[in-house]
Tab-separated table of C-alpha atoms in Angstrom:
chain	number	residue	atom	x	y	z
A	1	MET	CA	0.990	-0.801	-15.926
A	2	GLY	CA	-1.749	1.024	-14.097
A	3	VAL	CA	-5.460	0.327	-14.215
A	4	TYR	CA	-6.149	3.406	-16.364
A	5	GLU	CA	-3.604	2.259	-18.935
A	6	ALA	CA	-5.078	-1.254	-18.897
A	7	ILE	CA	-8.572	0.169	-19.487
A	8	GLY	CA	-7.288	2.359	-22.333
A	9	ASN	CA	-5.511	-0.568	-23.972
A	10	ALA	CA	-8.573	-2.803	-23.666
A	11	CYS	CA	-10.844	-0.077	-25.089
A	12	ASN	CA	-8.546	0.365	-28.078
A	13	LYS	CA	-8.279	-3.390	-28.598
A	14	HIS	CA	-12.048	-3.871	-28.622
A	15	GLY	CA	-12.854	-0.556	-30.341
A	16	VAL	CA	-15.144	0.611	-27.567
A	17	LYS	CA	-15.454	3.976	-25.828
A	18	LEU	CA	-16.357	3.910	-22.154
A	19	ASN	CA	-17.595	6.936	-20.239
A	20	ASP	CA	-16.163	7.966	-16.869
A	21	LYS	CA	-18.950	6.195	-14.974
A	22	GLN	CA	-18.203	2.895	-16.719
A	23	LYS	CA	-14.471	3.332	-16.106
A	24	SER	CA	-15.070	4.036	-12.409
A	25	HIS	CA	-17.048	0.784	-12.110
A	26	ILE	CA	-14.072	-1.127	-13.534
A	27	LEU	CA	-11.654	0.724	-11.232
A	28	ARG	CA	-13.775	-0.058	-8.176
A	29	TYR	CA	-14.118	-3.728	-9.152
A	30	ILE	CA	-10.364	-4.121	-9.661
A	31	GLY	CA	-9.671	-2.233	-6.420
A	32	GLU	CA	-11.959	-4.524	-4.448
A	33	ASN	CA	-10.449	-7.683	-5.958
A	34	PRO	CA	-6.651	-7.287	-5.839
A	35	GLN	CA	-6.084	-11.023	-6.250
A	36	LEU	CA	-7.335	-10.904	-9.848
A	37	ASP	CA	-5.120	-10.661	-12.899
A	38	MET	CA	-5.774	-6.974	-13.610
A	39	ILE	CA	-5.061	-6.988	-17.357
A	40	LYS	CA	-7.166	-10.097	-18.014
A	41	GLU	CA	-10.068	-8.844	-15.903
A	42	VAL	CA	-10.062	-5.350	-17.423
A	43	ASP	CA	-10.004	-6.877	-20.911
A	44	LEU	CA	-12.929	-9.137	-20.035
A	45	LEU	CA	-14.937	-6.292	-18.478
A	46	VAL	CA	-14.392	-4.001	-21.483
A	47	LYS	CA	-15.346	-6.843	-23.855
A	48	THR	CA	-18.508	-7.437	-21.806
A	49	ALA	CA	-19.329	-3.717	-21.858
A	50	LYS	CA	-18.900	-3.660	-25.646
A	51	GLU	CA	-21.274	-6.596	-26.070
A	52	SER	CA	-23.877	-4.988	-23.812
A	53	LEU	CA	-23.650	-1.718	-25.798
A	54	ALA	CA	-24.062	-3.468	-29.160
């Protein structure tokens, strides 16, 4: 699974729409931290973005 797919899955799961700028922030963060569990981190970041948009 790629990062884009992980972001899409997390967005669908949390019912949130991210713009390209928000997605690029997630991509950069994941790219800079390869030791992280990508799917878990993307899910957490999307969930955080949803809460900050609410």
